[in-house]
Coordinates of C-alpha atoms in Angstrom, one line a residue:
X20 CA -23.9 -30.8 58.4
X21 CA -20.9 -33.0 57.9
X22 CA -18.9 -33.4 54.5
X23 CA -21.1 -36.4 52.3
X24 CA -18.6 -36.3 49.5
X25 CA -15.7 -34.7 47.5
X26 CA -15.9 -32.6 44.4
X27 CA -13.8 -33.0 41.5
X28 CA -10.8 -30.8 43.2
X29 CA -11.4 -32.6 46.4
X30 CA -13.4 -29.6 47.8
X31 CA -15.9 -30.7 50.7
X32 CA -19.8 -31.2 49.4
X33 CA -22.8 -31.4 51.3
X34 CA -26.1 -33.0 50.6
X35 CA -29.3 -31.4 52.1
X36 CA -29.9 -34.9 53.7
X37 CA -26.7 -35.2 55.3
X38 CA -26.0 -36.3 59.0
X39 CA -26.6 -32.9 61.2
X40 CA -24.0 -31.3 62.6
X41 CA -24.0 -28.3 65.4
X42 CA -21.8 -26.1 63.4
X43 CA -19.7 -26.0 60.4
X44 CA -16.5 -27.7 60.3
X45 CA -14.1 -24.7 60.4
X46 CA -11.1 -26.8 60.3
X47 CA -11.8 -28.8 57.5
X48 CA -12.7 -25.4 55.4
X49 CA -9.4 -24.0 56.6
X50 CA -7.6 -27.2 55.7
X51 CA -9.1 -27.0 52.1
X52 CA -8.6 -23.3 51.7
X53 CA -4.8 -23.5 52.5
X54 CA -4.5 -26.3 50.3
X55 CA -6.2 -24.5 47.1
X56 CA -6.0 -21.2 48.1
X57 CA -2.4 -20.1 46.4
X58 CA -2.4 -17.1 44.9
X59 CA -2.6 -13.5 46.4
X60 CA -3.2 -10.3 44.1
X61 CA -2.1 -6.7 44.6
X62 CA 0.1 -4.1 43.5
X63 CA 3.8 -4.8 43.3
X64 CA 4.5 -3.0 46.9
X65 CA 1.9 -5.4 48.4
X66 CA 4.0 -8.4 47.3
X67 CA 7.3 -6.7 48.3
X68 CA 5.8 -6.3 52.0
X69 CA 4.8 -10.0 52.6
X70 CA 7.2 -11.8 54.9
X71 CA 7.3 -14.6 57.5
X72 CA 4.4 -16.6 57.7
X73 CA 2.5 -14.6 54.8
X74 CA 4.9 -16.4 52.4
X75 CA 5.5 -19.9 51.5
X76 CA 7.1 -21.9 48.8
X77 CA 4.7 -22.1 45.9
X78 CA 2.9 -19.2 46.9
X79 CA 1.8 -17.1 43.7
X80 CA 1.3 -13.3 43.5
X81 CA -0.4 -11.1 40.6
X82 CA 0.9 -7.8 40.5
X83 CA -2.1 -5.3 39.5
X84 CA 0.2 -2.7 38.8
X85 CA 2.6 -4.3 36.3
X86 CA 0.7 -7.0 35.2
X87 CA 3.3 -9.2 36.0
X88 CA 3.1 -12.8 38.1
X89 CA 5.5 -14.3 40.4
X90 CA 6.0 -17.4 42.6
X91 CA 8.0 -17.7 45.9
X92 CA 10.4 -20.1 45.8
X93 CA 12.0 -19.6 49.2
X94 CA 13.7 -17.4 51.9
X95 CA 16.9 -17.2 50.0
X96 CA 15.7 -17.1 46.4
X97 CA 12.5 -14.9 46.9
X98 CA 10.0 -14.3 44.5
X99 CA 10.7 -14.9 40.9
X100 CA 8.7 -14.0 37.7
X101 CA 6.4 -17.1 36.2
X102 CA 7.0 -15.6 32.7
X103 CA 10.1 -13.9 31.4
X104 CA 8.9 -10.9 30.0
X105 CA 10.4 -9.6 27.2
X106 CA 9.8 -6.8 24.5
X107 CA 10.9 -5.9 21.0
X108 CA 10.6 -2.3 20.1
X109 CA 11.5 -0.1 16.8
X110 CA 12.9 3.3 16.9
X111 CA 13.1 5.9 14.5
X112 CA 14.2 8.8 15.9
X113 CA 16.8 11.7 16.5
X114 CA 19.2 11.5 19.4
X115 CA 20.0 14.7 21.6
X116 CA 22.8 17.0 21.4
X117 CA 24.8 14.5 23.5
X118 CA 23.7 11.3 21.1
X119 CA 21.4 9.9 23.7
X120 CA 18.1 8.4 22.6
X121 CA 15.6 7.4 25.0
X122 CA 13.7 4.2 24.1
X123 CA 10.5 3.5 25.8
X124 CA 10.5 -0.2 26.4
X125 CA 7.2 -0.4 28.4
X126 CA 8.5 -4.1 30.5
X127 CA 7.1 -2.6 33.8
X128 CA 10.3 -3.8 35.5
X129 CA 14.1 -3.0 35.1
X130 CA 15.5 -5.4 32.2
X131 CA 18.0 -8.0 32.8
X132 CA 19.4 -7.9 29.3
X133 CA 19.0 -5.5 26.3
X134 CA 20.0 -6.2 23.0
X135 CA 20.3 -3.3 20.3
X136 CA 20.2 -4.0 16.5
X137 CA 21.1 -1.1 14.3
X138 CA 19.1 -1.0 11.0
X139 CA 20.6 0.5 7.7
X140 CA 18.1 2.6 6.1
X141 CA 19.6 2.3 2.5
X142 CA 19.2 6.1 2.5
X143 CA 22.0 7.1 4.0
X144 CA 25.8 6.2 3.9
X145 CA 26.4 6.5 7.8
X146 CA 23.8 4.6 9.5
X147 CA 25.9 1.3 9.0
X148 CA 28.8 2.7 11.1
X149 CA 26.5 3.6 13.9
X150 CA 26.7 1.7 17.2
X151 CA 24.7 2.2 20.5
X152 CA 25.6 1.4 24.0
X153 CA 23.4 1.3 27.2
X154 CA 24.2 4.8 28.5
X155 CA 22.4 4.2 32.0
X156 CA 24.1 0.9 32.6
X157 CA 22.7 -0.8 35.0
X158 CA 19.4 0.3 33.8
X159 CA 17.1 1.9 36.5
X160 CA 13.9 2.7 34.7
X161 CA 10.9 0.1 34.6
X162 CA 9.5 2.0 31.4
X163 CA 12.8 3.3 29.1
X164 CA 16.6 2.8 28.6
X165 CA 18.9 5.6 27.7
X166 CA 21.2 4.5 24.7
X167 CA 24.0 6.6 23.6
X168 CA 24.8 6.5 19.9
X169 CA 28.3 6.9 18.0
X170 CA 30.4 6.6 15.2
X171 CA 32.4 3.1 15.3
X172 CA 35.0 4.4 13.2
X173 CA 36.0 7.6 15.1
X174 CA 34.2 7.1 18.3
X175 CA 32.5 10.5 17.7
X176 CA 29.2 10.9 19.8
X177 CA 26.4 11.4 17.1
X178 CA 24.3 14.6 18.7
X179 CA 21.2 15.2 16.8
X180 CA 21.4 12.3 14.3
X181 CA 18.8 10.4 13.1
X182 CA 19.0 6.6 14.0
X183 CA 16.8 3.4 13.0
X184 CA 17.0 0.0 14.8
X185 CA 15.4 -2.3 17.3
X186 CA 15.8 -2.9 20.9
X187 CA 14.8 -6.1 22.6
X188 CA 14.8 -6.2 26.4
X189 CA 13.7 -8.7 29.1
X190 CA 14.2 -10.1 32.6

């Protein structure tokens, strides 16, 4: 049957007493689906594999494996995260023999920025002279970052030392 009216989202509505039609108007159905169907769901590899007619400006994609959502902007800009995720992680651990501590951030993507803040515990005299640097720069992991700590007064790496602080990271 033919469309009798439109719903609140401009979707076609049909009354049981409408004008009879031999078959469904698939052109109308396809036009409406293209107008409102603008979100795909799958793994990040599925999103990255989309090309050509499979993508258009404004298309949204939710990654089931990372929990991130993206919007396709253009063939030059590509996919852009809809929300710029960030995390804040406290750490209180001991560095390895080379002064490196691996801190898990859990972003699910490689961070574009990292901020490290050392905490003076008040129970020792050296935590205030520790400084950390991102050791795997640029970071390559979607789950953690390596920070190498040293004594800011003499530059010595702080192997097997307790370090306390906060890591903020995001995209």
